């Protein structure tokens, strides 16, 4: 083996019912005096619970998905005006993304308290949208100094959003198997993340109050994010950034919808990754029936992912979120420009058009249909 791996330095505090205690400890550890809480109005009650033991100098609730530049500028100015020396963000990926936007230009440390399975809290990746283009970058200033996981804070997350957010995390795992900087360490983390998510998400779908399921899903989402942070952004995330930034499609639902089509496209060209993914899915879904003659293949991995998505009643079609046939040419043009040169399968106008059309209509993802496109 010959590879270079980077593990990001970050404190992780995991404990159901311990969010307020852990936040207070981190405030003391940072010797913070002026704290800004970023949380949407929808999640304010969760923020109140997580920050119950500390004084907050500034509550900021202007959170918008895909972090428009103008939204980021307002938050940056508010933090500067209030003399903030620590940010605590409570919420999903959009909330964490806004905290990162403030940290990017100010260097103010972040304590992240996730309430979804988005995973942004464990990466040093930032994203901002201006006009119709979403730009991402890497900067260690935006990596939260600590992440506080408390499964109790996810109880109010509707099952549908739990599913789409969890599949977004699973997409981090899958991308880490063939992204530009994929290596054996993040591939191992990604595979374990897949196993945990394939175990935890169906538990949540069956019983939203299943704490073991929510803890397992949070654990899997963290592993997914760590793997993604090391491996970098692969084709799946490039596609979803285009769909979100240019067409304003909802983040989690878009990731959940696109994932199986990218797997069906890349899987045949990355047999080792497909085999690893197949094994992880099969381990997580312990009751899945055995395959005959195709275990470990790309076809098997896609079939297992389709089975998981069926159990979760996952999103199936981009048209359900406002994407249209007329949008495909522009999306394809932007995806081709952004796609990693190292992607296992050749990214062409023809292949991406077929992938987009299949995802638009919600066709059952199949290796043969997309691998030969």
XYZ file of C-alpha atoms in Angstrom:
373
model
C 0.000 0.000 0.000
C 1.104 3.524 -0.725
C -1.084 6.431 0.384
C -1.235 9.651 2.407
C -4.083 10.034 4.902
C -5.077 13.070 6.953
C -7.254 12.746 10.060
C -8.775 16.038 11.156
C -8.295 17.055 14.795
C -11.600 17.419 16.582
C -13.183 16.605 19.942
C -16.320 14.432 19.829
C -18.675 14.196 22.822
C -21.362 11.547 22.387
C -24.084 11.001 24.960
C -27.860 10.830 24.916
C -29.345 13.511 27.166
C -25.981 15.169 27.762
C -26.004 18.037 25.244
C -26.351 20.863 27.797
C -23.667 19.368 30.024
C -21.246 18.920 27.141
C -21.878 22.390 25.697
C -21.174 23.958 29.099
C -17.901 22.029 29.390
C -16.784 23.210 25.959
C -17.604 26.830 26.778
C -15.391 26.569 29.855
C -12.652 24.814 27.898
C -12.596 27.638 25.356
C -12.799 30.305 28.082
C -15.546 31.921 25.999
C -17.303 35.057 27.189
C -19.429 36.152 24.199
C -21.350 33.260 22.676
C -23.390 33.322 19.487
C -25.969 30.606 18.928
C -26.899 29.951 15.309
C -30.128 27.998 14.990
C -33.227 28.324 12.819
C -36.520 29.332 14.393
C -37.744 25.789 13.738
C -34.959 24.411 15.930
C -34.936 27.114 18.607
C -36.461 24.807 21.245
C -33.616 22.327 20.680
C -31.089 25.139 20.936
C -32.677 26.293 24.193
C -32.277 22.784 25.551
C -28.666 22.388 24.408
C -27.593 25.817 25.702
C -29.650 25.729 28.911
C -26.567 25.921 31.137
C -24.818 28.910 29.516
C -25.427 32.593 28.827
C -25.893 33.481 25.154
C -24.920 36.934 23.951
C -26.497 36.630 20.498
C -29.207 34.383 19.061
C -29.120 34.277 15.256
C -31.891 32.503 13.332
C -31.514 33.719 9.738
C -30.616 30.300 8.295
C -31.075 29.523 4.575
C -30.184 26.299 2.785
C -27.098 26.320 0.544
C -25.860 29.410 2.513
C -26.389 32.375 0.158
C -23.532 34.864 0.316
C -25.824 37.646 1.517
C -27.030 35.478 4.407
C -23.440 34.744 5.366
C -22.535 38.434 5.304
C -25.387 39.296 7.687
C -24.262 36.639 10.158
C -20.636 37.750 9.918
C -21.580 41.351 10.638
C -23.802 40.347 13.539
C -20.973 38.329 15.090
C -18.509 41.186 14.672
C -20.910 43.769 16.136
C -21.533 41.575 19.194
C -17.850 40.803 19.845
C -18.467 37.055 19.615
C -15.646 34.700 20.644
C -17.442 31.329 20.297
C -20.200 30.041 18.002
C -22.514 27.218 19.023
C -24.616 25.989 16.099
C -27.613 23.757 16.761
C -29.327 22.217 13.756
C -28.707 20.531 10.435
C -26.337 21.105 7.554
C -27.595 24.581 6.654
C -27.099 25.786 10.226
C -23.611 24.313 10.437
C -22.852 25.757 7.011
C -23.735 29.256 8.172
C -21.534 28.888 11.252
C -18.701 27.816 8.965
C -19.243 30.873 6.779
C -18.750 33.104 9.818
C -15.688 31.163 10.960
C -14.170 31.295 7.477
C -13.631 35.044 7.639
C -13.370 35.559 11.408
C -11.592 32.485 12.756
C -14.138 32.235 15.594
C -14.221 28.615 16.861
C -17.375 26.533 16.432
C -19.070 24.042 18.719
C -21.485 22.031 16.571
C -24.588 20.323 17.970
C -26.149 18.375 15.070
C -29.860 17.567 15.040
C -29.793 15.694 11.710
C -27.423 13.241 10.036
C -25.963 15.758 7.581
C -22.330 15.320 8.684
C -21.105 18.838 7.906
C -20.037 19.153 11.538
C -17.125 16.735 11.042
C -15.605 18.273 7.914
C -13.454 21.275 7.054
C -15.513 21.885 3.902
C -17.465 25.107 3.472
C -20.034 26.032 0.837
C -21.533 29.329 -0.303
C -24.052 30.083 -3.036
C -23.956 33.245 -5.135
C -26.279 33.727 -8.048
C -26.879 30.245 -9.449
C -23.531 28.777 -8.482
C -22.558 26.953 -5.309
C -18.866 27.194 -4.475
C -17.139 24.915 -1.986
C -13.701 24.989 -0.452
C -11.527 23.518 2.280
C -10.191 25.481 5.233
C -9.329 24.197 8.694
C -10.796 27.373 10.222
C -14.295 26.067 9.517
C -13.801 22.661 11.162
C -15.794 22.732 14.411
C -13.498 22.438 17.415
C -15.962 20.040 19.016
C -19.050 18.110 18.001
C -21.722 17.237 20.545
C -23.986 14.348 19.598
C -27.167 13.812 21.593
C -29.727 11.441 20.085
C -32.510 13.082 22.132
C -32.166 16.181 19.942
C -33.095 14.138 16.853
C -36.386 12.790 18.251
C -38.400 15.640 16.750
C -36.898 15.101 13.300
C -39.718 13.733 11.106
C -39.157 10.222 9.773
C -39.059 11.428 6.163
C -36.334 13.944 6.950
C -34.489 11.401 9.106
C -34.456 9.097 6.081
C -33.307 11.684 3.547
C -30.707 13.104 5.945
C -29.465 9.611 6.767
C -29.174 8.707 3.083
C -27.238 11.946 2.594
C -24.801 10.585 5.192
C -24.704 7.254 3.403
C -23.807 9.127 0.220
C -20.756 10.530 2.030
C -19.713 6.940 2.700
C -20.212 5.822 -0.893
C -18.370 8.810 -2.351
C -15.440 8.133 0.000
C -14.894 4.763 -1.713
C -13.829 6.391 -4.994
C -13.382 10.119 -4.382
C -10.114 11.793 -5.506
C -8.269 11.159 -2.221
C -9.835 7.821 -1.304
C -7.490 5.607 0.719
C -7.822 2.386 2.762
C -8.477 4.270 6.003
C -11.387 6.412 4.842
C -12.727 3.458 2.844
C -12.825 1.446 6.083
C -14.543 4.320 7.916
C -17.006 4.698 5.070
C -17.871 1.002 5.058
C -18.522 0.986 8.808
C -20.633 4.111 8.347
C -22.719 2.290 5.732
C -23.201 -0.678 8.060
C -24.314 1.549 10.935
C -26.696 3.618 8.804
C -28.193 0.520 7.172
C -28.870 -0.757 10.689
C -30.029 2.456 12.347
C -32.224 4.097 9.709
C -34.734 1.231 9.358
C -35.078 1.199 13.146
C -36.026 4.886 13.041
C -38.460 4.304 10.175
C -40.191 1.560 12.174
C -40.183 3.478 15.458
C -39.153 7.164 15.559
C -38.510 6.867 19.308
C -36.044 3.973 18.973
C -33.038 5.528 20.723
C -30.696 2.719 19.731
C -31.594 3.375 16.107
C -30.990 7.114 16.451
C -27.697 6.621 18.276
C -26.538 4.133 15.644
C -27.499 6.514 12.843
C -25.633 9.416 14.508
C -22.572 7.210 14.898
C -22.783 6.227 11.240
C -23.258 9.829 10.135
C -20.122 10.886 12.015
C -18.053 8.118 10.402
C -19.480 9.092 7.027
C -18.422 12.701 7.469
C -14.929 11.812 8.660
C -14.463 9.539 5.646
C -15.750 12.248 3.299
C -13.529 14.912 4.862
C -10.473 12.798 4.084
C -11.471 11.411 0.689
C -12.865 14.591 -0.802
C -15.884 15.257 -2.982
C -16.696 12.628 -5.598
C -19.131 12.603 -8.503
C -22.223 12.233 -6.328
C -21.521 15.407 -4.381
C -20.572 17.350 -7.509
C -23.938 16.449 -9.025
C -25.840 17.401 -5.884
C -24.006 20.703 -5.507
C -25.093 21.591 -9.038
C -28.694 20.585 -8.386
C -28.801 22.478 -5.097
C -26.827 25.575 -6.007
C -28.189 26.102 -9.511
C -31.750 24.797 -9.211
C -32.291 25.242 -5.449
C -33.311 21.639 -4.893
C -33.533 20.614 -1.216
C -30.209 19.313 0.051
C -30.973 16.044 1.835
C -33.729 14.892 -0.527
C -31.508 15.527 -3.547
C -28.670 13.458 -2.105
C -31.069 10.667 -1.188
C -32.543 10.611 -4.692
C -29.331 10.790 -6.717
C -27.251 8.280 -4.714
C -28.406 4.980 -6.296
C -27.989 6.311 -9.823
C -24.386 7.330 -9.171
C -23.715 3.939 -7.614
C -25.227 2.182 -10.633
C -23.052 4.328 -12.913
C -19.744 4.023 -11.041
C -20.093 0.571 -9.485
C -19.118 -1.569 -12.499
C -15.946 0.506 -12.971
C -15.005 0.193 -9.277
C -15.519 -3.492 -8.401
C -13.512 -3.384 -5.155
C -15.568 -0.456 -3.895
C -18.791 -2.182 -4.951
C -17.788 -5.334 -3.080
C -16.983 -3.365 0.074
C -20.297 -1.511 -0.141
C -22.223 -4.723 -0.780
C -20.723 -6.368 2.305
C -21.430 -3.335 4.504
C -25.070 -3.060 3.390
C -25.608 -6.778 3.877
C -24.103 -6.600 7.364
C -26.302 -3.663 8.352
C -29.476 -5.250 6.983
C -28.960 -8.544 8.779
C -32.248 -10.019 7.578
C -31.662 -9.402 3.870
C -31.932 -12.470 1.662
C -28.734 -13.965 0.250
C -27.812 -13.287 -3.367
C -27.265 -16.097 -5.795
C -24.168 -15.835 -7.956
C -23.702 -12.068 -7.711
C -22.743 -11.333 -4.100
C -20.212 -8.526 -3.915
C -20.859 -7.237 -7.416
C -22.011 -3.767 -8.433
C -25.388 -5.286 -9.288
C -25.608 -6.692 -5.764
C -24.661 -3.357 -4.175
C -27.319 -1.516 -6.183
C -29.910 -4.172 -5.379
C -29.158 -3.916 -1.656
C -29.289 -0.121 -1.729
C -32.613 -0.290 -3.579
C -33.898 -2.674 -0.892
C -32.784 -0.317 1.877
C -34.414 2.637 0.139
C -37.622 0.651 -0.255
C -37.685 -0.168 3.457
C -37.186 3.508 4.234
C -39.718 4.812 1.695
C -36.930 7.048 0.438
C -37.271 9.904 -2.084
C -37.292 8.533 -5.632
C -37.561 11.285 -8.251
C -36.007 14.702 -8.793
C -39.201 15.887 -10.463
C -40.839 15.782 -7.028
C -38.574 18.659 -5.976
C -38.991 20.947 -8.971
C -36.340 19.632 -11.370
C -37.528 19.408 -15.000
C -36.501 17.925 -18.325
C -35.633 21.438 -19.501
C -33.095 21.752 -16.674
C -31.088 18.705 -17.709
C -28.780 20.286 -20.354
C -27.604 23.020 -17.968
C -27.169 20.529 -15.136
C -25.155 18.184 -17.352
C -22.919 21.016 -18.549
C -22.133 22.053 -14.994
C -21.614 18.478 -13.754
C -19.156 17.684 -16.550
C -17.173 20.811 -15.686
C -17.060 19.870 -11.973
C -16.648 16.085 -12.146
C -13.369 14.712 -10.719
C -11.032 13.492 -13.503
C -10.356 10.404 -11.382
C -13.994 9.252 -11.372
C -14.064 5.486 -12.051
C -16.491 5.727 -15.002
C -16.193 8.189 -17.880
C -18.324 11.281 -17.301
C -19.731 12.301 -20.679
C -22.639 14.349 -21.919
C -24.435 11.169 -22.933
C -23.890 9.293 -19.678
C -24.819 12.238 -17.460
C -27.913 12.994 -19.517
C -29.094 9.412 -19.077
C -28.345 9.523 -15.350
C -30.248 12.789 -14.930
C -33.231 11.535 -16.904
C -33.412 8.367 -14.824
C -33.208 10.344 -11.566
C -35.740 12.886 -12.831
C -38.313 10.185 -13.569
C -37.485 8.002 -10.564
C -36.712 4.928 -12.645
C -35.591 1.915 -10.621
C -31.771 2.269 -10.561
C -30.099 -0.576 -12.434
C -26.462 -1.164 -13.327
C -27.159 -2.236 -16.888
C -29.263 0.814 -17.726
C -26.684 3.356 -16.596
C -23.349 1.588 -16.998
C -23.899 1.323 -20.755
C -25.270 4.832 -21.183
